[in-house]
Coordinates of C-alpha atoms in Angstrom, one line a residue:
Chain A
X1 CA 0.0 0.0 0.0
X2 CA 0.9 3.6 -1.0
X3 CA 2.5 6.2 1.7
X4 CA -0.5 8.4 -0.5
X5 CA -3.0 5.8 0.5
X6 CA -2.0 5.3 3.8
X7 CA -2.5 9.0 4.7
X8 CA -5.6 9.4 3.1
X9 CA -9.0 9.0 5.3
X10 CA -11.3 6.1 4.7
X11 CA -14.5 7.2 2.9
X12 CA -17.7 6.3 4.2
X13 CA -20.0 5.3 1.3
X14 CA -22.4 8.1 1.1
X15 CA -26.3 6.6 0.9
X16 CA -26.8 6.2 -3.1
X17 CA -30.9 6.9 -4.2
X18 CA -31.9 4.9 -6.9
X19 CA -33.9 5.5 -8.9
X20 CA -35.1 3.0 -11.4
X21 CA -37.0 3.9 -14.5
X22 CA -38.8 1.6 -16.0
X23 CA -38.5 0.9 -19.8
X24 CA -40.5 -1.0 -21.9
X25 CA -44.6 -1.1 -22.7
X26 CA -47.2 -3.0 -21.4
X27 CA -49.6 -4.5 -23.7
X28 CA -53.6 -4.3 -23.0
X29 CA -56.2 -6.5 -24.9
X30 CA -59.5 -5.6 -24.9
X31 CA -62.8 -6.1 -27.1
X32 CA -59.9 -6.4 -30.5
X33 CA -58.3 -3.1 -29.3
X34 CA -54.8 -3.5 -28.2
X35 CA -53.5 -0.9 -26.1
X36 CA -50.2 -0.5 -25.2
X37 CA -48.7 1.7 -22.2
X38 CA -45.7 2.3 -20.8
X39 CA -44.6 0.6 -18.0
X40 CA -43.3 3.1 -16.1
X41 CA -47.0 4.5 -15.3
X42 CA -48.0 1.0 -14.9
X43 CA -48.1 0.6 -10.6
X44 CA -50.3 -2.8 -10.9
X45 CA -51.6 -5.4 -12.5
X46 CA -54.4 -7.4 -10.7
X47 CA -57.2 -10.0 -11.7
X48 CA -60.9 -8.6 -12.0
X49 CA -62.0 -11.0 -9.6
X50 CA -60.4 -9.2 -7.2
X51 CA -62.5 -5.8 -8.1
X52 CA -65.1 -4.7 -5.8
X53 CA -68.4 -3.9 -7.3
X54 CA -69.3 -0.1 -8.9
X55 CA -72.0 1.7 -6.8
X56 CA -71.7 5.3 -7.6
X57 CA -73.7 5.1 -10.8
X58 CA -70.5 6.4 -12.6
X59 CA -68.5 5.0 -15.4
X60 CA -66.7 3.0 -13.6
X61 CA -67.2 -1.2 -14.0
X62 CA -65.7 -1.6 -10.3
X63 CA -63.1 -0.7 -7.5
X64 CA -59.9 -1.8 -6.5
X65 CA -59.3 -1.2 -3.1
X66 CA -56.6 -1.6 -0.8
X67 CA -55.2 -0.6 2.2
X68 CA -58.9 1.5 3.3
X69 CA -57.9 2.9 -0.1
X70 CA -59.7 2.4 -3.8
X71 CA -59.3 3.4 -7.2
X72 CA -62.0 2.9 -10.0
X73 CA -61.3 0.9 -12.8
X74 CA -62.8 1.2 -16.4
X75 CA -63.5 -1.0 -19.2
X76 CA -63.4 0.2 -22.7
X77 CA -65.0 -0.9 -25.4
X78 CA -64.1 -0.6 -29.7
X79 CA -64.4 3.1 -30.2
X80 CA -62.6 3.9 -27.1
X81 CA -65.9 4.8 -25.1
X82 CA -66.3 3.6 -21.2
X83 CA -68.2 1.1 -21.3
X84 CA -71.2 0.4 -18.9
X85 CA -70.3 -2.8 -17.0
X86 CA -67.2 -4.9 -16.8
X87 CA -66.4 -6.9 -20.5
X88 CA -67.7 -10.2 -20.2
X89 CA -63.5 -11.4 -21.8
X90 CA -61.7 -9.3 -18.8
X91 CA -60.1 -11.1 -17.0
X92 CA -57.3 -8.5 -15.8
X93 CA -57.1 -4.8 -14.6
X94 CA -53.8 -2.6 -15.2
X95 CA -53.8 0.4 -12.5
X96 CA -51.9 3.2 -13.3
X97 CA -50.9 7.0 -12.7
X98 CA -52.5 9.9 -14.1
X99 CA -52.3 13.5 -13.5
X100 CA -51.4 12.0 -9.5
X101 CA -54.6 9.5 -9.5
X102 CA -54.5 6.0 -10.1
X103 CA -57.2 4.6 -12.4
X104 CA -57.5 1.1 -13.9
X105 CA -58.5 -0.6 -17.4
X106 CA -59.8 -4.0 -17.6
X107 CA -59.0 -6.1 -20.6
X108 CA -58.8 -9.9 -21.7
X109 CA -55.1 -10.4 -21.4
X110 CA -52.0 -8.7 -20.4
X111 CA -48.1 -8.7 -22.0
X112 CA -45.0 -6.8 -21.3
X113 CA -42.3 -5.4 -23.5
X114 CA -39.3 -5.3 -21.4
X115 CA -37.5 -2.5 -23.9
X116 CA -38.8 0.9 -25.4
X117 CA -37.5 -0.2 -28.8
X118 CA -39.9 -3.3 -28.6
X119 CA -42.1 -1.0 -30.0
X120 CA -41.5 1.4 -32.7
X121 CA -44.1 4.3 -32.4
X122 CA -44.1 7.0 -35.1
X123 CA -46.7 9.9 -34.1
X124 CA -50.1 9.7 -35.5
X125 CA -50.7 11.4 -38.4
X126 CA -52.4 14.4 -38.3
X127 CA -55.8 13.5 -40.3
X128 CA -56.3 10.5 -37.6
X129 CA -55.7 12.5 -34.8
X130 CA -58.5 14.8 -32.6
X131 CA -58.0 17.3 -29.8
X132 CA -58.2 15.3 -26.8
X133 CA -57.5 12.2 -27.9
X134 CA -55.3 10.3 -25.4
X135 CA -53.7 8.3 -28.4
X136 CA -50.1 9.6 -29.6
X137 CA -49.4 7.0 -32.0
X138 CA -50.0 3.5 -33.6
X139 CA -47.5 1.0 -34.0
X140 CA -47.1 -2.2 -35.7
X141 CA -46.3 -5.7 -33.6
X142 CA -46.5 -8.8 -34.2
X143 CA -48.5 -8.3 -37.6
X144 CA -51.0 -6.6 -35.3
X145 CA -51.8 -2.6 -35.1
X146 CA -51.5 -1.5 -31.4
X147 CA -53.0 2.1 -30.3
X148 CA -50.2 3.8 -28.1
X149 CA -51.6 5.8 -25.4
X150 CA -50.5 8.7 -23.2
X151 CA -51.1 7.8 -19.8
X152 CA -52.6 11.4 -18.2
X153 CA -54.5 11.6 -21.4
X154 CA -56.4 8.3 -21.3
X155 CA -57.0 9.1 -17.4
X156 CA -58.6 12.2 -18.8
X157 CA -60.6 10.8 -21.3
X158 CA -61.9 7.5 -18.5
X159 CA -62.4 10.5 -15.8
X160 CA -62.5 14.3 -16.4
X161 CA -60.0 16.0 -13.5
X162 CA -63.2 17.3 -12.1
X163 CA -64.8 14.2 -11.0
X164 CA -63.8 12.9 -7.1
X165 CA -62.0 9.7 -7.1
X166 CA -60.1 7.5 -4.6
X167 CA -59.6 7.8 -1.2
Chain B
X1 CA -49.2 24.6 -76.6
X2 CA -49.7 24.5 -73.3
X3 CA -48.6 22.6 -71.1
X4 CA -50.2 19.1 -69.7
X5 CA -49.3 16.6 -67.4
X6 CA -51.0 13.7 -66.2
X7 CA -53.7 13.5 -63.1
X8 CA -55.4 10.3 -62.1
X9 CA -59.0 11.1 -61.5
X10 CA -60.9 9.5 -58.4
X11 CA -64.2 9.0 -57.7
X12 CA -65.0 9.0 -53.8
X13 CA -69.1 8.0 -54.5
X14 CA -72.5 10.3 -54.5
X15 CA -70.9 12.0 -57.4
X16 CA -67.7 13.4 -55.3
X17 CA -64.8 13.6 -57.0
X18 CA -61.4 15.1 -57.6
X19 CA -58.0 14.7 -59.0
X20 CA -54.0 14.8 -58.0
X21 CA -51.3 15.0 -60.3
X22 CA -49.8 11.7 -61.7
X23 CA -46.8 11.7 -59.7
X24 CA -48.2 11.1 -56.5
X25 CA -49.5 7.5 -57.5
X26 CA -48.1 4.8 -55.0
X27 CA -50.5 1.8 -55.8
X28 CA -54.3 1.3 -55.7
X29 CA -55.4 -1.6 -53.7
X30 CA -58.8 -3.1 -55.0
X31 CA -59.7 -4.7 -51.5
X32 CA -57.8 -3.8 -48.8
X33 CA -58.0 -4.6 -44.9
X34 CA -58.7 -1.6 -43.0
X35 CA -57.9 -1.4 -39.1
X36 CA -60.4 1.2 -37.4
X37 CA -58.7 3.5 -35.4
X38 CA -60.4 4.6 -32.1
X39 CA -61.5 8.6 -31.8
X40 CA -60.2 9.3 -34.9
X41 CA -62.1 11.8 -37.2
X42 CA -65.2 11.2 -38.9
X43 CA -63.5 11.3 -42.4
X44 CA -60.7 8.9 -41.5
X45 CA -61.9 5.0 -42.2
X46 CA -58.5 3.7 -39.8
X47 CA -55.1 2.5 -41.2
X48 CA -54.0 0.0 -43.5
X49 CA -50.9 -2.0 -43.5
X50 CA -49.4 -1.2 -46.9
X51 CA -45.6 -2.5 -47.0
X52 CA -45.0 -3.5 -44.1
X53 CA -46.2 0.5 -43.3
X54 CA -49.1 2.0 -41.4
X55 CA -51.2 4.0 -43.8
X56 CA -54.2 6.4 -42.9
X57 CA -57.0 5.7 -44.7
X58 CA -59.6 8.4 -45.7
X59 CA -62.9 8.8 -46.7
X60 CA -63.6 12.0 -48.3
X61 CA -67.0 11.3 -48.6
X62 CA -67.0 10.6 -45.5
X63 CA -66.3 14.1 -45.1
X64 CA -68.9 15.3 -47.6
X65 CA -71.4 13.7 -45.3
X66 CA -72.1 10.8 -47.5
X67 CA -71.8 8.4 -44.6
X68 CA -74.2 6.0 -46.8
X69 CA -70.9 4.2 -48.2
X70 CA -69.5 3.2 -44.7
X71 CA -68.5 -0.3 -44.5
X72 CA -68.9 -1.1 -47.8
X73 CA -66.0 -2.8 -49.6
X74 CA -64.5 -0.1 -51.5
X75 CA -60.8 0.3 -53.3
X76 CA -58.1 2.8 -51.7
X77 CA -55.5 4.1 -53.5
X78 CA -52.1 5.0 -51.6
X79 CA -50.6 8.2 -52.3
X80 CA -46.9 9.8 -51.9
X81 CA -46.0 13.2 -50.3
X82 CA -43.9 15.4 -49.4
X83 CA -44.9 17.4 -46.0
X84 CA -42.0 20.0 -47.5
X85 CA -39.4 19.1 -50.1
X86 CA -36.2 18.3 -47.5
X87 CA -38.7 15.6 -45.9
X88 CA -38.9 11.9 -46.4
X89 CA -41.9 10.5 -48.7
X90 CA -45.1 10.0 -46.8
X91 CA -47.8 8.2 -47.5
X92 CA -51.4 8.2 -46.7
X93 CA -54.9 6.3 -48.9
X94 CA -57.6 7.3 -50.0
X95 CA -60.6 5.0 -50.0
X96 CA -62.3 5.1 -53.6
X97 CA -65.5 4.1 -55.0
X98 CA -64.2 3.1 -58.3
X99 CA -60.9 2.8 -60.0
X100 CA -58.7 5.7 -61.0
X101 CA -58.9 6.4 -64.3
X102 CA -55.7 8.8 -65.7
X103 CA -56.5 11.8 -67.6
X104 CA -54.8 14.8 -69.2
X105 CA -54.8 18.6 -67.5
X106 CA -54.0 21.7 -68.9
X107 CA -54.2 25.2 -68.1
X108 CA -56.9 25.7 -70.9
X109 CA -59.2 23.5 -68.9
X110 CA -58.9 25.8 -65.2
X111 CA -62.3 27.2 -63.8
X112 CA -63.3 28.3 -60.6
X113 CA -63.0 25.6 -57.6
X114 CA -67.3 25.2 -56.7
X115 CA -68.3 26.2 -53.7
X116 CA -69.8 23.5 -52.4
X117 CA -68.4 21.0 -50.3
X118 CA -66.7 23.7 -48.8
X119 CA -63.9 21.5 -47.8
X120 CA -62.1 21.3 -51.3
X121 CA -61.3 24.7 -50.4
X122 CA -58.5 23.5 -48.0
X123 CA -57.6 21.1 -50.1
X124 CA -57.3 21.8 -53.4
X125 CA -54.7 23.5 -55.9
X126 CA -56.7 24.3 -58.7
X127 CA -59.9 23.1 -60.9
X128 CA -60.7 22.2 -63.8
X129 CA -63.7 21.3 -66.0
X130 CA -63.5 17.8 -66.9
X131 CA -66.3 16.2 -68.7
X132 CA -68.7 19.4 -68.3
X133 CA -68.0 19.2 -64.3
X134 CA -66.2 21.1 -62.2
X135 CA -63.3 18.7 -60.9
X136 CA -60.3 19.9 -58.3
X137 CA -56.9 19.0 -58.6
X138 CA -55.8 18.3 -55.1
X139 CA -53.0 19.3 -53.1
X140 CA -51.7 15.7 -51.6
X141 CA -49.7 17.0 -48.4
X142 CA -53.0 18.6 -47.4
X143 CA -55.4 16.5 -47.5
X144 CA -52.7 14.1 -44.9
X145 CA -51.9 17.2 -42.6
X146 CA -54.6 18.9 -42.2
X147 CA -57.2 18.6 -39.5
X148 CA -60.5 18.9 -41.9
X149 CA -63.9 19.7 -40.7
X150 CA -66.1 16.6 -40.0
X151 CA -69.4 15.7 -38.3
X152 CA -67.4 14.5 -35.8
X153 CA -69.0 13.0 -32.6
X154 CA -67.4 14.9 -29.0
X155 CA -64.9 13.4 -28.1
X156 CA -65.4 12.5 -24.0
X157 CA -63.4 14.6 -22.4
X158 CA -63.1 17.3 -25.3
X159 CA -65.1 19.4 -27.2
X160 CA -65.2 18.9 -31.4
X161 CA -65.0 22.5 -31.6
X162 CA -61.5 23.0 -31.2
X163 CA -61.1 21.4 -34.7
X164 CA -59.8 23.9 -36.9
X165 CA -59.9 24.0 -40.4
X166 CA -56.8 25.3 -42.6
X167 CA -57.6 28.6 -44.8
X168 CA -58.2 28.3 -48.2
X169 CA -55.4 27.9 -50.8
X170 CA -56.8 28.2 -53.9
X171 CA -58.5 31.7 -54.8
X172 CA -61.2 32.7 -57.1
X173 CA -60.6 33.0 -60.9
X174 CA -58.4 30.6 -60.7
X175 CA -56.9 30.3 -64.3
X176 CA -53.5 28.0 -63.7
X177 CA -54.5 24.3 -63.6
X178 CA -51.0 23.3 -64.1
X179 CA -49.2 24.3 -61.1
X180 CA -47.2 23.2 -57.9
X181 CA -49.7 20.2 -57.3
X182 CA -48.2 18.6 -60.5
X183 CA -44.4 19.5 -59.7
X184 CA -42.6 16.1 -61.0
X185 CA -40.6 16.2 -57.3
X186 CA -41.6 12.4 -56.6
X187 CA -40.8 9.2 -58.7
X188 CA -42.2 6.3 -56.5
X189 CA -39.5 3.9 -55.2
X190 CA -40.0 1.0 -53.4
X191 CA -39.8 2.2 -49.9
X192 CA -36.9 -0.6 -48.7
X193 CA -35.1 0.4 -51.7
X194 CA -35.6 4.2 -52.1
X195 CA -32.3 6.2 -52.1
X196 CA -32.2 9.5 -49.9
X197 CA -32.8 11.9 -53.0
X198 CA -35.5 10.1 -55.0
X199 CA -36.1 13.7 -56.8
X200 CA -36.2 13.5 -60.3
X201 CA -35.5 16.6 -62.2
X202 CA -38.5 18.3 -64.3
X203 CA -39.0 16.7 -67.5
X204 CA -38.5 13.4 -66.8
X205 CA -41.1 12.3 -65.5
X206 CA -43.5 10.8 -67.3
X207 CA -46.2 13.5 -67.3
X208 CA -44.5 15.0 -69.7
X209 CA -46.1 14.4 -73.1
X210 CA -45.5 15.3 -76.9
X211 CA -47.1 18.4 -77.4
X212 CA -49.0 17.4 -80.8
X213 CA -50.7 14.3 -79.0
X214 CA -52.5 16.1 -76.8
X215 CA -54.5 18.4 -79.3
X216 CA -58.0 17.1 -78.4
X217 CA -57.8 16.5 -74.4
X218 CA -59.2 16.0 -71.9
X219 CA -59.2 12.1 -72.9
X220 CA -57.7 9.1 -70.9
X221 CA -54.6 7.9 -71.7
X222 CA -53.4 4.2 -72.7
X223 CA -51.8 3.9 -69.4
X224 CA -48.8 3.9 -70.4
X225 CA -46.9 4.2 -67.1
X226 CA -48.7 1.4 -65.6
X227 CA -49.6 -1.0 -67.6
X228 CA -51.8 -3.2 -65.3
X229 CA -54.0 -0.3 -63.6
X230 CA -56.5 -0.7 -65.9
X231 CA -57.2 -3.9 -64.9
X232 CA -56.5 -3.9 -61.8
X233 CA -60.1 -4.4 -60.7
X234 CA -60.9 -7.8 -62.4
X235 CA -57.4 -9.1 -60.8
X236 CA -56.3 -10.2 -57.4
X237 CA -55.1 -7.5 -55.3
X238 CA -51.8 -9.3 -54.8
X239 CA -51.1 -9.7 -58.3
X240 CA -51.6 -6.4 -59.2
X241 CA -49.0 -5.3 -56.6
X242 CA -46.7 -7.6 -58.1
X243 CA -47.4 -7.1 -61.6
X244 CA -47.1 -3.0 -61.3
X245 CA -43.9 -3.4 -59.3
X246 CA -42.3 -5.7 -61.8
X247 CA -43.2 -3.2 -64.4
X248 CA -41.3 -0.1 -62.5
X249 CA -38.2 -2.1 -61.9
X250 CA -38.3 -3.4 -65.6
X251 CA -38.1 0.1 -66.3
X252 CA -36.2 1.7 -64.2
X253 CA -33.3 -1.5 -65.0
X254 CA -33.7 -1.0 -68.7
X255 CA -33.4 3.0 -68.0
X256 CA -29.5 3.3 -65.8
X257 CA -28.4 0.0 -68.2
X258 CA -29.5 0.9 -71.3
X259 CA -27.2 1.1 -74.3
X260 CA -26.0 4.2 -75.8
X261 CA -27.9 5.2 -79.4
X262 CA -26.0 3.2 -82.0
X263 CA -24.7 6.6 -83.5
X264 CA -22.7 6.8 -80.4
X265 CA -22.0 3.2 -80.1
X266 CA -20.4 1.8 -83.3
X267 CA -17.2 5.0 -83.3
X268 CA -16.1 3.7 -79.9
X269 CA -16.2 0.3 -81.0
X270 CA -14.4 0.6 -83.7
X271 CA -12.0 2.8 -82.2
X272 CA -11.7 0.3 -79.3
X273 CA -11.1 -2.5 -81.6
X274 CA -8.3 -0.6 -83.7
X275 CA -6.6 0.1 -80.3
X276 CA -6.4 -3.5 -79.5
X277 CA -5.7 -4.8 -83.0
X278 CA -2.1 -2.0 -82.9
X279 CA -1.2 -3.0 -79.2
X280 CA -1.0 -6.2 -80.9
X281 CA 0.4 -5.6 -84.1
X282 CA 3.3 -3.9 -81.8
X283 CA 3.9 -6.6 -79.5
X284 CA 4.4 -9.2 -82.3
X285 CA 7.0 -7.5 -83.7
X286 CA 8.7 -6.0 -80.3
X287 CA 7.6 -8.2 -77.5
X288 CA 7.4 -11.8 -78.9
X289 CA 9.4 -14.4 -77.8
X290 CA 12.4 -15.2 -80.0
X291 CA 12.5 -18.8 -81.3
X292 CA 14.1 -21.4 -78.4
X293 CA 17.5 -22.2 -79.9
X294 CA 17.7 -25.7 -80.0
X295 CA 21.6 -27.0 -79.2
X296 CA 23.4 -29.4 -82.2
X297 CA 25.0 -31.5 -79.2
X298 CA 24.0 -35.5 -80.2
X299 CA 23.6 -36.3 -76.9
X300 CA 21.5 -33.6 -75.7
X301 CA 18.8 -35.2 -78.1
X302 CA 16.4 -37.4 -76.6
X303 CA 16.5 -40.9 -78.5
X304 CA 13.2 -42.6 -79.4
X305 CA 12.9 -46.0 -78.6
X306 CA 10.2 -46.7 -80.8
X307 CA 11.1 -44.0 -83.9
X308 CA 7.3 -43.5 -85.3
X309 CA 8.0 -40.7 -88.1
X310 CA 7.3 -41.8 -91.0
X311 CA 10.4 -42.1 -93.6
X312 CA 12.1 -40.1 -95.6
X313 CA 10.7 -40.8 -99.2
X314 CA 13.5 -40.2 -101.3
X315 CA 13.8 -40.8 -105.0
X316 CA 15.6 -44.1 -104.5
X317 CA 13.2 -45.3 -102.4
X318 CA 10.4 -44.9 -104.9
X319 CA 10.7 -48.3 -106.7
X320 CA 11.3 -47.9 -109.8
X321 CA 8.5 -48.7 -112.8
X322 CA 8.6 -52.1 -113.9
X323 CA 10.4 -52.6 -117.3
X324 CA 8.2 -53.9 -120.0
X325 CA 10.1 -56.9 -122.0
X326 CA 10.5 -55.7 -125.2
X327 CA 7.5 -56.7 -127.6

């Protein structure tokens, strides 16, 4: 050992934070309409079984709840409208973060890209989009078109920020 | 004589329909399988997978409020654009009632663009008055790019009325049918083989016709570029493709290889040929090898066991004729 090294103090390793940001997309099947997500607003993925039933007469199919907490969870159907009770093919709910709520979406079956390159996403093109629209782009996987979503948006678009959720 | 280039007329149903100039022409597809896309406009039918691509598909009669037509199996053909001229081709389809048919448009034929739909406004590049109706040549890049005015059902969290529609770009009078919507700027390539600068310059594209041939327009033309368009609709979608592709790369091989005019041809040649015949003439009489001297030593010379060549006929050895006694 070094006469440099022998002098110098011995370092404490500082506390390291880290913080891990999740790549990849998560892939939603409902009613033909894939969806796909990424992962990093995913926080859960639970069976539908394990849904409570919807009361509040809102568009909600049901609630997850947790901890004395809940979140509602929606079911979609083709044309992207909320539909009015649970799909009788869901089987799974993805919860996830928007605008600091957590919402869910039911649909048949679940998969995960693990990378953000898995899925190539060029923007939509302007004559398919509309103002509001929580869609940003469609992509192409597995011979299959899947509808790539913003996450904030398509909490909008289940739940306008004025209505009360969770809690 | 005025100018003409080529436009490919299409015919959206209920009487709609417009034109674009020739060179935006990717493929028509006589059945293809469209993929709705969710809370997308009223106009757009959803995407097709054209090439291993994602192509919007839409409807402008659809747009027109003709929403009889809806589901119906229909043709699309897939155009090629340029959002400006430094960017990549795009391409976007159009879904079609009937099959393109080519015609010829020149600024004799201009008029003004009708008023009604109101939406060609946004949309077109000029008009013209092709068999005794008012028909707009469309501006390709803005029928893709811009967000057009539809019947549009509100979206859920969203009004519709934050749609805007683009100003008009075609004025009144208009008296130029020939203009920037028939630029020759785009020669389709095959997207996995098109170079970086697929811009051809003007003149060589195909629009371009002999001036005494187009005397008594507007007529259709024999399809000359594409030989299988016109029957394209009594054929297998996948053929077609094929067949149309075939025909490109046939002529675009026969174009870079082909063989200068024989005018051109036959002076090099010759020349060519005289340059090798005096090489050689020079190296026979400077760079051939001498004869291999051959050394007189006896008993360098290899002796045959067996001597094969034939011998030496002499005069002796020819017998002699035999001697007739004497009579």
């Amino acid at each position: 050992m070094s006469a440099r090294a022998q002098r110098a103090p011995r370092q404490t390793p500082a506390p390291v934070s880290v913080s891990v940001t999740l790549a990849g997309w998560v892939l939603l099947t409902m009613d033909g309409l894939r969806l796909a997500l990424p992962q990093k607003d995913i926080l859960t993925i639970e069976l539908v079984s394990a849904l409570q039933p919807a009361r509040d007469g809102g568009d909600e199919v049901g609630w997850f709840a947790q901890d004395a907490q809940r979140w509602p969870v929606y079911c979609l159907d083709r044309r992207f409208t909320p539909a009015p009770a649970l799909a009788a093919t869901a089987r799974v709910c993805v919860l996830f973060r928007s605008d600091e709520r957590i919402l869910g979406l039911a649909g048949t079956q679940v998969s995960l890209l693990a990378a953000d390159e898995d899925l190539s996403v060029p923007p939509l093109p302007a004559c398919l989009a509309r103002p509001g629209s929580p869609l940003i782009g469609l992509a192409l996987h597995r011979h299959a078109i899947v509808a790539v979503a913003h996450a904030p948006a398509l909490g909008r678009h289940l739940s306008p920020l004025t209505a009360a959720h969770g809690g | 004589v005025a100018e003409q280039r080529a436009a490919w007329l299409f015919d959206f149903g209920a009487g709609l329909r417009a034109a674009v100039g020739g060179q935006h022409l990717a493929e028509y597809l006589r059945a293809p399988e469209v993929v709705e896309v969710p809370l997308a406009p009223a106009l757009a039918r959803g995407v097709l997978v054209w090439r291993e691509r994602l192509v919007p598909l839409l409807d402008l009669g659809l747009l027109a409020g003709n929403d009889d037509g809806r589901g119906e199996s229909v043709g699309a053909i897939v155009l090629a654009y340029q959002q400006t001229p430094e960017s990549p081709l795009e391409y976007g389809a159009l879904a079609l009632a009937a099959a393109p048919r080519e015609i010829g448009v020149r600024d004799e034929l201009a008029c003004d663009l009708p008023a009604e739909p109101a939406f060609w406004g946004a949309l077109a590049a000029s008009c013209i008055t092709y068999e005794g109706r008012p028909t707009p040549i469309l501006r390709v890049r803005n029928i893709f790019t811009l967000a057009l005015v539809a019947p549009d059902a509100p979206l859920r969290a969203t009004p519709a009325a934050a749609i805007s529609v683009a100003e008009p770009e075609i004025g009144a009078n208009q008296t130029c049918a020939v203009n920037d919507a028939f630029v020759p700027c785009l020669e389709f390539v095959a997207p996995e083989e098109m170079p970086p600068t697929a811009v051809e310059p003007a003149g060589t594209a195909e629009a371009s016709a002999p001036a005494n041939g187009w005397t008594h327009v507007p007529e259709e033309s024999t399809f000359g570029d594409v030989p299988m368009l016109r029957r394209a609709t009594a054929e297998p979608q996948g053929m077609f493709s094929r067949s149309v592709l075939f025909y490109r790369r046939l002529r675009e091989t026969v174009r870079r290889y082909r063989l200068p005019e024989p005018r051109r041809f036959w002076p090099r040649l010759a020349a060519g040929a005289a340059t090798v015949l005096a090489v050689l003439l020079l190296w026979n009489f400077f760079g051939a090898p001498k004869e291999t001297p051959v050394s007189d030593n006896e008993s360098s010379r290899t002796r045959p066991v067996v001597n094969v060549a034939p011998a030496k006929i002499t005069r002796a050895a020819v017998p002699a004729a035999p001697v007739q006694p004497p009579k």
